[in-house]
PDB file of C-alpha atoms and ligand atoms in Angstrom:
ATOM      1  CA  UNK A   1    -181.424-193.648-162.330  1.00 82.00           C
ATOM      2  CA  UNK A   2    -178.986-191.314-164.021  1.00 94.00           C
ATOM      3  CA  UNK A   3    -175.348-192.178-163.393  1.00 94.00           C
ATOM      4  CA  UNK A   4    -172.011-192.441-165.171  1.00 96.00           C
ATOM      5  CA  UNK A   5    -171.455-195.856-166.678  1.00 97.00           C
ATOM      6  CA  UNK A   6    -168.997-197.423-169.082  1.00 98.00           C
ATOM      7  CA  UNK A   7    -169.781-200.708-170.805  1.00 98.00           C
ATOM      8  CA  UNK A   8    -167.391-202.697-172.987  1.00 98.00           C
ATOM      9  CA  UNK A   9    -169.012-204.723-175.763  1.00 98.00           C
ATOM     10  CA  UNK A  10    -166.538-207.405-176.834  1.00 98.00           C
ATOM     11  CA  UNK A  11    -168.769-208.586-179.715  1.00 98.00           C
ATOM     12  CA  UNK A  12    -167.596-211.820-181.390  1.00 98.00           C
ATOM     13  CA  UNK A  13    -164.019-211.442-180.204  1.00 98.00           C
ATOM     14  CA  UNK A  14    -161.743-213.343-177.793  1.00 98.00           C
ATOM     15  CA  UNK A  15    -161.170-216.997-177.044  1.00 98.00           C
ATOM     16  CA  UNK A  16    -161.278-218.442-173.562  1.00 97.00           C
ATOM     17  CA  UNK A  17    -157.551-217.712-173.159  1.00 98.00           C
ATOM     18  CA  UNK A  18    -157.672-214.151-174.482  1.00 98.00           C
ATOM     19  CA  UNK A  19    -160.855-213.422-172.530  1.00 97.00           C
ATOM     20  CA  UNK A  20    -159.063-214.433-169.336  1.00 95.00           C
ATOM     21  CA  UNK A  21    -156.097-212.321-170.329  1.00 97.00           C
ATOM     22  CA  UNK A  22    -158.298-209.279-170.961  1.00 97.00           C
ATOM     23  CA  UNK A  23    -160.126-209.707-167.644  1.00 96.00           C
ATOM     24  CA  UNK A  24    -156.804-210.000-165.819  1.00 95.00           C
ATOM     25  CA  UNK A  25    -155.532-206.946-167.693  1.00 96.00           C
ATOM     26  CA  UNK A  26    -158.582-204.905-166.688  1.00 96.00           C
ATOM     27  CA  UNK A  27    -158.134-205.845-163.037  1.00 95.00           C
ATOM     28  CA  UNK A  28    -154.435-204.943-163.152  1.00 96.00           C
ATOM     29  CA  UNK A  29    -155.184-201.579-164.842  1.00 96.00           C
ATOM     30  CA  UNK A  30    -157.833-200.825-162.234  1.00 95.00           C
ATOM     31  CA  UNK A  31    -155.337-201.483-159.462  1.00 94.00           C
ATOM     32  CA  UNK A  32    -152.962-198.979-161.090  1.00 94.00           C
ATOM     33  CA  UNK A  33    -155.633-196.407-161.960  1.00 92.00           C
ATOM     34  CA  UNK A  34    -158.757-196.870-159.848  1.00 92.00           C
ATOM     35  CA  UNK A  35    -161.878-195.275-161.265  1.00 93.00           C
ATOM     36  CA  UNK A  36    -165.079-193.979-159.717  1.00 91.00           C
ATOM     37  CA  UNK A  37    -166.981-194.814-162.900  1.00 93.00           C
ATOM     38  CA  UNK A  38    -169.278-197.816-162.792  1.00 95.00           C
ATOM     39  CA  UNK A  39    -167.961-200.438-165.233  1.00 97.00           C
ATOM     40  CA  UNK A  40    -169.422-203.384-167.063  1.00 97.00           C
ATOM     41  CA  UNK A  41    -167.919-205.904-169.457  1.00 98.00           C
ATOM     42  CA  UNK A  42    -170.036-207.653-172.075  1.00 98.00           C
ATOM     43  CA  UNK A  43    -168.088-210.700-173.257  1.00 98.00           C
ATOM     44  CA  UNK A  44    -169.317-213.436-175.584  1.00 98.00           C
ATOM     45  CA  UNK A  45    -171.922-215.460-173.644  1.00 98.00           C
ATOM     46  CA  UNK A  46    -169.626-218.473-173.347  1.00 97.00           C
ATOM     47  CA  UNK A  47    -167.141-216.460-171.317  1.00 96.00           C
ATOM     48  CA  UNK A  48    -169.563-214.631-169.043  1.00 96.00           C
ATOM     49  CA  UNK A  49    -168.853-217.078-166.245  1.00 94.00           C
ATOM     50  CA  UNK A  50    -165.166-216.197-166.360  1.00 94.00           C
ATOM     51  CA  UNK A  51    -165.995-212.555-165.728  1.00 95.00           C
ATOM     52  CA  UNK A  52    -168.336-213.244-162.833  1.00 93.00           C
ATOM     53  CA  UNK A  53    -165.697-214.898-160.621  1.00 81.00           C
ATOM     54  CA  UNK A  54    -165.245-213.481-157.156  1.00 79.00           C
ATOM     55  CA  UNK A  55    -162.021-211.692-158.021  1.00 83.00           C
ATOM     56  CA  UNK A  56    -163.858-209.458-160.499  1.00 86.00           C
ATOM     57  CA  UNK A  57    -167.112-208.636-158.723  1.00 83.00           C
ATOM     58  CA  UNK A  58    -165.631-205.519-157.129  1.00 86.00           C
ATOM     59  CA  UNK A  59    -164.176-204.412-160.499  1.00 90.00           C
ATOM     60  CA  UNK A  60    -167.068-204.620-162.926  1.00 94.00           C
ATOM     61  CA  UNK A  61    -170.557-205.894-163.568  1.00 96.00           C
ATOM     62  CA  UNK A  62    -171.231-208.243-166.463  1.00 97.00           C
ATOM     63  CA  UNK A  63    -173.601-207.926-169.392  1.00 98.00           C
ATOM     64  CA  UNK A  64    -174.811-210.166-172.202  1.00 98.00           C
ATOM     65  CA  UNK A  65    -174.801-209.178-175.880  1.00 98.00           C
ATOM     66  CA  UNK A  66    -178.137-210.729-176.803  1.00 98.00           C
ATOM     67  CA  UNK A  67    -181.025-212.553-175.162  1.00 98.00           C
ATOM     68  CA  UNK A  68    -184.082-214.372-176.408  1.00 98.00           C
ATOM     69  CA  UNK A  69    -187.389-212.579-176.858  1.00 98.00           C
ATOM     70  CA  UNK A  70    -189.166-215.718-175.660  1.00 98.00           C
ATOM     71  CA  UNK A  71    -189.568-216.977-172.112  1.00 98.00           C
ATOM     72  CA  UNK A  72    -188.341-220.544-172.585  1.00 97.00           C
ATOM     73  CA  UNK A  73    -188.781-223.695-174.604  1.00 97.00           C
ATOM     74  CA  UNK A  74    -187.794-225.245-177.913  1.00 98.00           C
ATOM     75  CA  UNK A  75    -185.695-222.395-179.342  1.00 98.00           C
ATOM     76  CA  UNK A  76    -182.378-224.015-180.146  1.00 98.00           C
ATOM     77  CA  UNK A  77    -179.399-221.784-179.547  1.00 97.00           C
ATOM     78  CA  UNK A  78    -181.238-219.105-177.603  1.00 98.00           C
ATOM     79  CA  UNK A  79    -180.321-217.798-174.153  1.00 98.00           C
ATOM     80  CA  UNK A  80    -183.199-216.684-171.944  1.00 98.00           C
ATOM     81  CA  UNK A  81    -183.181-213.615-169.735  1.00 98.00           C
ATOM     82  CA  UNK A  82    -183.860-215.866-166.732  1.00 98.00           C
ATOM     83  CA  UNK A  83    -180.743-217.899-167.572  1.00 98.00           C
ATOM     84  CA  UNK A  84    -178.620-214.783-167.834  1.00 98.00           C
ATOM     85  CA  UNK A  85    -179.987-213.396-164.579  1.00 98.00           C
ATOM     86  CA  UNK A  86    -179.389-216.692-162.776  1.00 97.00           C
ATOM     87  CA  UNK A  87    -175.769-216.627-163.997  1.00 96.00           C
ATOM     88  CA  UNK A  88    -175.237-213.220-162.389  1.00 95.00           C
ATOM     89  CA  UNK A  89    -175.613-211.040-165.471  1.00 97.00           C
ATOM     90  CA  UNK A  90    -176.715-207.438-164.834  1.00 97.00           C
ATOM     91  CA  UNK A  91    -177.038-205.813-168.284  1.00 98.00           C
ATOM     92  CA  UNK A  92    -178.339-206.982-171.676  1.00 98.00           C
ATOM     93  CA  UNK A  93    -177.863-205.195-174.992  1.00 98.00           C
ATOM     94  CA  UNK A  94    -181.102-204.806-176.922  1.00 98.00           C
ATOM     95  CA  UNK A  95    -181.339-203.347-180.424  1.00 98.00           C
ATOM     96  CA  UNK A  96    -177.647-203.053-181.218  1.00 98.00           C
ATOM     97  CA  UNK A  97    -177.419-201.935-184.859  1.00 97.00           C
ATOM     98  CA  UNK A  98    -175.471-205.086-185.779  1.00 97.00           C
ATOM     99  CA  UNK A  99    -178.342-207.230-184.499  1.00 97.00           C
ATOM    100  CA  UNK A 100    -180.935-205.054-186.232  1.00 96.00           C
ATOM    101  CA  UNK A 101    -179.010-205.203-189.531  1.00 95.00           C
ATOM    102  CA  UNK A 102    -177.519-208.723-189.675  1.00 97.00           C
ATOM    103  CA  UNK A 103    -180.169-210.640-187.728  1.00 97.00           C
ATOM    104  CA  UNK A 104    -183.203-208.695-188.908  1.00 97.00           C
ATOM    105  CA  UNK A 105    -184.390-207.870-185.412  1.00 98.00           C
ATOM    106  CA  UNK A 106    -187.646-205.941-185.679  1.00 97.00           C
ATOM    107  CA  UNK A 107    -189.106-203.448-183.193  1.00 97.00           C
ATOM    108  CA  UNK A 108    -191.498-206.252-182.063  1.00 97.00           C
ATOM    109  CA  UNK A 109    -188.538-208.556-181.394  1.00 98.00           C
ATOM    110  CA  UNK A 110    -186.813-205.809-179.458  1.00 98.00           C
ATOM    111  CA  UNK A 111    -189.914-205.028-177.406  1.00 97.00           C
ATOM    112  CA  UNK A 112    -190.077-208.749-176.474  1.00 98.00           C
ATOM    113  CA  UNK A 113    -186.420-208.809-175.455  1.00 98.00           C
ATOM    114  CA  UNK A 114    -186.894-205.675-173.397  1.00 98.00           C
ATOM    115  CA  UNK A 115    -189.848-207.178-171.557  1.00 98.00           C
ATOM    116  CA  UNK A 116    -187.941-210.400-170.832  1.00 98.00           C
ATOM    117  CA  UNK A 117    -185.142-208.289-169.331  1.00 98.00           C
ATOM    118  CA  UNK A 118    -187.475-206.304-167.107  1.00 98.00           C
ATOM    119  CA  UNK A 119    -189.291-209.447-165.938  1.00 98.00           C
ATOM    120  CA  UNK A 120    -185.969-210.915-164.837  1.00 98.00           C
ATOM    121  CA  UNK A 121    -184.357-207.827-163.304  1.00 97.00           C
ATOM    122  CA  UNK A 122    -181.810-207.502-166.063  1.00 98.00           C
ATOM    123  CA  UNK A 123    -181.076-203.910-167.083  1.00 98.00           C
ATOM    124  CA  UNK A 124    -181.653-203.576-170.828  1.00 98.00           C
ATOM    125  CA  UNK A 125    -179.354-201.223-172.708  1.00 98.00           C
ATOM    126  CA  UNK A 126    -181.555-200.136-175.600  1.00 98.00           C
ATOM    127  CA  UNK A 127    -179.436-199.028-178.571  1.00 98.00           C
ATOM    128  CA  UNK A 128    -180.544-196.578-181.235  1.00 98.00           C
ATOM    129  CA  UNK A 129    -178.693-194.887-184.081  1.00 98.00           C
ATOM    130  CA  UNK A 130    -178.997-193.644-187.627  1.00 97.00           C
ATOM    131  CA  UNK A 131    -177.331-194.636-190.897  1.00 95.00           C
ATOM    132  CA  UNK A 132    -174.926-192.300-192.655  1.00 94.00           C
ATOM    133  CA  UNK A 133    -177.565-191.562-195.309  1.00 94.00           C
ATOM    134  CA  UNK A 134    -179.988-190.331-192.606  1.00 96.00           C
ATOM    135  CA  UNK A 135    -177.275-188.129-191.168  1.00 95.00           C
ATOM    136  CA  UNK A 136    -176.518-186.688-194.603  1.00 93.00           C
ATOM    137  CA  UNK A 137    -180.131-185.947-195.515  1.00 96.00           C
ATOM    138  CA  UNK A 138    -180.811-184.430-192.107  1.00 96.00           C
ATOM    139  CA  UNK A 139    -183.395-187.124-191.315  1.00 97.00           C
ATOM    140  CA  UNK A 140    -181.503-188.525-188.322  1.00 97.00           C
ATOM    141  CA  UNK A 141    -183.707-187.162-185.549  1.00 98.00           C
ATOM    142  CA  UNK A 142    -186.777-188.724-187.191  1.00 98.00           C
ATOM    143  CA  UNK A 143    -185.006-192.104-187.200  1.00 98.00           C
ATOM    144  CA  UNK A 144    -184.112-191.812-183.525  1.00 98.00           C
ATOM    145  CA  UNK A 145    -187.630-190.639-182.700  1.00 98.00           C
ATOM    146  CA  UNK A 146    -189.121-193.707-184.422  1.00 98.00           C
ATOM    147  CA  UNK A 147    -186.688-196.143-182.762  1.00 98.00           C
ATOM    148  CA  UNK A 148    -187.388-194.736-179.297  1.00 98.00           C
ATOM    149  CA  UNK A 149    -191.157-194.577-179.737  1.00 98.00           C
ATOM    150  CA  UNK A 150    -191.522-198.030-181.312  1.00 97.00           C
ATOM    151  CA  UNK A 151    -189.957-199.855-178.388  1.00 97.00           C
ATOM    152  CA  UNK A 152    -189.855-197.644-175.288  1.00 97.00           C
ATOM    153  CA  UNK A 153    -193.189-195.833-175.482  1.00 97.00           C
ATOM    154  CA  UNK A 154    -195.062-199.041-174.653  1.00 94.00           C
ATOM    155  CA  UNK A 155    -193.388-199.256-171.233  1.00 96.00           C
ATOM    156  CA  UNK A 156    -194.727-198.172-167.853  1.00 95.00           C
ATOM    157  CA  UNK A 157    -193.185-195.140-166.225  1.00 95.00           C
ATOM    158  CA  UNK A 158    -191.643-197.254-163.472  1.00 94.00           C
ATOM    159  CA  UNK A 159    -189.863-199.445-166.060  1.00 95.00           C
ATOM    160  CA  UNK A 160    -187.968-196.382-167.232  1.00 94.00           C
ATOM    161  CA  UNK A 161    -186.045-196.410-163.951  1.00 94.00           C
ATOM    162  CA  UNK A 162    -184.549-199.756-164.950  1.00 96.00           C
ATOM    163  CA  UNK A 163    -183.366-199.163-168.458  1.00 97.00           C
ATOM    164  CA  UNK A 164    -180.402-197.485-170.111  1.00 98.00           C
ATOM    165  CA  UNK A 165    -180.324-195.998-173.609  1.00 98.00           C
ATOM    166  CA  UNK A 166    -177.283-195.966-175.888  1.00 98.00           C
ATOM    167  CA  UNK A 167    -176.991-193.639-178.872  1.00 98.00           C
ATOM    168  CA  UNK A 168    -174.741-195.262-181.450  1.00 97.00           C
ATOM    169  CA  UNK A 169    -174.663-193.611-184.878  1.00 96.00           C
ATOM    170  CA  UNK A 170    -174.131-196.518-187.276  1.00 95.00           C
ATOM    171  CA  UNK A 171    -171.660-194.526-189.368  1.00 94.00           C
ATOM    172  CA  UNK A 172    -169.412-194.204-186.314  1.00 92.00           C
ATOM    173  CA  UNK A 173    -169.430-197.854-185.192  1.00 90.00           C
ATOM    174  CA  UNK A 174    -166.154-199.605-185.879  1.00 85.00           C
ATOM    175  CA  UNK A 175    -165.278-197.036-188.535  1.00 86.00           C
ATOM    176  CA  UNK A 176    -162.842-194.906-186.568  1.00 82.00           C
ATOM    177  CA  UNK A 177    -165.160-191.987-187.279  1.00 81.00           C
ATOM    178  CA  UNK A 178    -166.641-190.527-184.084  1.00 86.00           C
ATOM    179  CA  UNK A 179    -169.613-188.227-183.846  1.00 90.00           C
ATOM    180  CA  UNK A 180    -168.400-184.832-182.693  1.00 94.00           C
ATOM    181  CA  UNK A 181    -169.288-183.941-179.128  1.00 96.00           C
ATOM    182  CA  UNK A 182    -171.858-181.446-180.483  1.00 97.00           C
ATOM    183  CA  UNK A 183    -173.447-184.009-182.821  1.00 97.00           C
ATOM    184  CA  UNK A 184    -173.710-186.553-180.011  1.00 97.00           C
ATOM    185  CA  UNK A 185    -174.990-184.013-177.493  1.00 98.00           C
ATOM    186  CA  UNK A 186    -177.747-182.899-179.863  1.00 98.00           C
ATOM    187  CA  UNK A 187    -179.112-186.432-180.159  1.00 98.00           C
ATOM    188  CA  UNK A 188    -178.695-187.232-176.459  1.00 98.00           C
ATOM    189  CA  UNK A 189    -180.640-184.092-175.513  1.00 98.00           C
ATOM    190  CA  UNK A 190    -183.285-184.996-178.098  1.00 98.00           C
ATOM    191  CA  UNK A 191    -183.709-188.481-176.601  1.00 98.00           C
ATOM    192  CA  UNK A 192    -183.867-187.132-173.043  1.00 98.00           C
ATOM    193  CA  UNK A 193    -186.540-184.600-174.042  1.00 98.00           C
ATOM    194  CA  UNK A 194    -188.559-187.219-175.837  1.00 98.00           C
ATOM    195  CA  UNK A 195    -188.526-189.494-172.787  1.00 98.00           C
ATOM    196  CA  UNK A 196    -189.136-186.626-170.348  1.00 97.00           C
ATOM    197  CA  UNK A 197    -192.193-185.508-172.329  1.00 98.00           C
ATOM    198  CA  UNK A 198    -193.633-189.008-172.242  1.00 97.00           C
ATOM    199  CA  UNK A 199    -192.534-190.266-168.805  1.00 97.00           C
ATOM    200  CA  UNK A 200    -191.781-187.132-166.762  1.00 96.00           C
ATOM    201  CA  UNK A 201    -188.963-187.308-164.214  1.00 96.00           C
ATOM    202  CA  UNK A 202    -188.321-191.021-164.882  1.00 95.00           C
ATOM    203  CA  UNK A 203    -187.684-190.120-168.500  1.00 96.00           C
ATOM    204  CA  UNK A 204    -185.358-187.213-167.854  1.00 96.00           C
ATOM    205  CA  UNK A 205    -183.440-189.197-165.222  1.00 97.00           C
ATOM    206  CA  UNK A 206    -182.344-191.922-167.624  1.00 97.00           C
ATOM    207  CA  UNK A 207    -178.678-192.686-168.359  1.00 98.00           C
ATOM    208  CA  UNK A 208    -177.813-192.224-172.038  1.00 98.00           C
ATOM    209  CA  UNK A 209    -174.512-193.694-173.238  1.00 98.00           C
ATOM    210  CA  UNK A 210    -172.664-192.761-176.409  1.00 97.00           C
ATOM    211  CA  UNK A 211    -171.141-195.456-178.632  1.00 96.00           C
ATOM    212  CA  UNK A 212    -169.217-195.339-181.891  1.00 95.00           C
ATOM    213  CA  UNK A 213    -165.412-195.244-182.076  1.00 93.00           C
ATOM    214  CA  UNK A 214    -165.175-193.813-178.568  1.00 95.00           C
ATOM    215  CA  UNK A 215    -161.549-193.974-177.413  1.00 95.00           C
ATOM    216  CA  UNK A 216    -159.192-192.350-174.894  1.00 97.00           C
ATOM    217  CA  UNK A 217    -158.450-189.464-177.280  1.00 96.00           C
ATOM    218  CA  UNK A 218    -162.095-188.351-177.611  1.00 95.00           C
ATOM    219  CA  UNK A 219    -163.902-189.708-174.534  1.00 97.00           C
ATOM    220  CA  UNK A 220    -163.237-186.735-172.262  1.00 97.00           C
ATOM    221  CA  UNK A 221    -164.822-184.265-174.652  1.00 97.00           C
ATOM    222  CA  UNK A 222    -167.801-186.548-175.253  1.00 97.00           C
ATOM    223  CA  UNK A 223    -168.388-187.224-171.552  1.00 97.00           C
ATOM    224  CA  UNK A 224    -168.200-183.532-170.683  1.00 97.00           C
ATOM    225  CA  UNK A 225    -171.435-182.917-172.623  1.00 98.00           C
ATOM    226  CA  UNK A 226    -174.444-182.324-170.359  1.00 97.00           C
ATOM    227  CA  UNK A 227    -176.555-185.205-171.703  1.00 98.00           C
ATOM    228  CA  UNK A 228    -173.851-187.845-172.248  1.00 98.00           C
ATOM    229  CA  UNK A 229    -173.681-190.104-169.201  1.00 98.00           C
ATOM    230  CA  UNK A 230    -171.130-192.622-170.382  1.00 97.00           C
ATOM    231  CA  UNK A 231    -170.089-194.940-173.148  1.00 98.00           C
ATOM    232  CA  UNK A 232    -170.773-198.226-174.871  1.00 98.00           C
ATOM    233  CA  UNK A 233    -167.354-199.141-176.158  1.00 98.00           C
ATOM    234  CA  UNK A 234    -166.513-201.691-178.853  1.00 97.00           C
ATOM    235  CA  UNK A 235    -162.971-201.886-180.236  1.00 97.00           C
ATOM    236  CA  UNK A 236    -161.332-199.926-177.404  1.00 97.00           C
ATOM    237  CA  UNK A 237    -162.906-202.301-174.844  1.00 98.00           C
ATOM    238  CA  UNK A 238    -160.626-205.073-176.134  1.00 98.00           C
ATOM    239  CA  UNK A 239    -157.610-203.204-174.806  1.00 98.00           C
ATOM    240  CA  UNK A 240    -157.508-203.044-170.997  1.00 98.00           C
ATOM    241  CA  UNK A 241    -155.393-199.893-170.876  1.00 97.00           C
ATOM    242  CA  UNK A 242    -157.647-198.023-173.286  1.00 98.00           C
ATOM    243  CA  UNK A 243    -160.843-199.118-171.546  1.00 98.00           C
ATOM    244  CA  UNK A 244    -159.652-197.973-168.123  1.00 97.00           C
ATOM    245  CA  UNK A 245    -158.248-194.759-169.622  1.00 97.00           C
ATOM    246  CA  UNK A 246    -161.734-194.071-171.004  1.00 98.00           C
ATOM    247  CA  UNK A 247    -163.226-194.851-167.580  1.00 97.00           C
ATOM    248  CA  UNK A 248    -160.907-192.272-166.055  1.00 96.00           C
ATOM    249  CA  UNK A 249    -161.840-189.560-168.511  1.00 95.00           C
ATOM    250  CA  UNK A 250    -165.209-188.638-166.927  1.00 92.00           C
TER     251      UNK A 250
HETATM  252  P1  PGA B   1    -166.921-199.289-181.598  1.00 88.45           P
HETATM  253  O1  PGA B   1    -168.265-200.099-181.302  1.00 88.45           O
HETATM  254  O2  PGA B   1    -166.504-198.618-180.310  1.00 88.45           O
HETATM  255  O3  PGA B   1    -165.937-200.320-182.058  1.00 88.45           O
HETATM  256  O4  PGA B   1    -167.227-198.284-182.658  1.00 88.45           O
HETATM  257  C1  PGA B   1    -169.265-199.568-180.480  1.00 88.45           C
HETATM  258  C2  PGA B   1    -170.426-200.532-180.388  1.00 88.45           C
HETATM  259  O5  PGA B   1    -170.788-201.149-181.385  1.00 88.45           O
HETATM  260  O6  PGA B   1    -171.030-200.698-179.305  1.00 88.45           O
END
């Protein structure tokens, strides 16, 4: 269901001590500047438990950065969707460009991860985005089209009610370079149309987040676009003040 949502992807950052400090900072910022926006933090898996404690449940939901495409068994190092769900996790990132690029995750892998999420009532946040070269040659909508079709078009219409999409242009991730509000809006509208044509109302009613150097100075303009429902925030999510300032810019 379409709603405003802000997720903070901590990536491979924080230690136990700094994770606790960041969680405490977020709670303190929220007390100073309460927000109506639904929030989620996505810490490293080891620290998920810290974020699920009772004192935080009213502040934010918790996500996981990666889950296994398999159900269970002899897969050393993997974390299953059932494990994450049983630990109180609500969201799981699927298809983040860093996982696609550095861990060679294929569309088949991503489809498996997505299914494991849906089977376990985790909400997958399916990430798509083009390289700078695709942006420059004007091929970017074809890339997005292929990424959406390869993984989401195999789903049932009712599954669409339980997933979130994030548009994250690779050239804007961690680079300080943000897509302009118009560039982001164009792709968000494209994704919504694609899903609406395939899945009807369930497709058009999906939440689509923007990610890529989103920060307090540009979030308001991005979130004011008709098809941008929120953000998937990297660097700025590691600063409690910035993250809550972004949450208050809807
Ligand atoms: P960034 O990361 O905000 O640091 O660009 C976004 C993301 O990768 O989700």
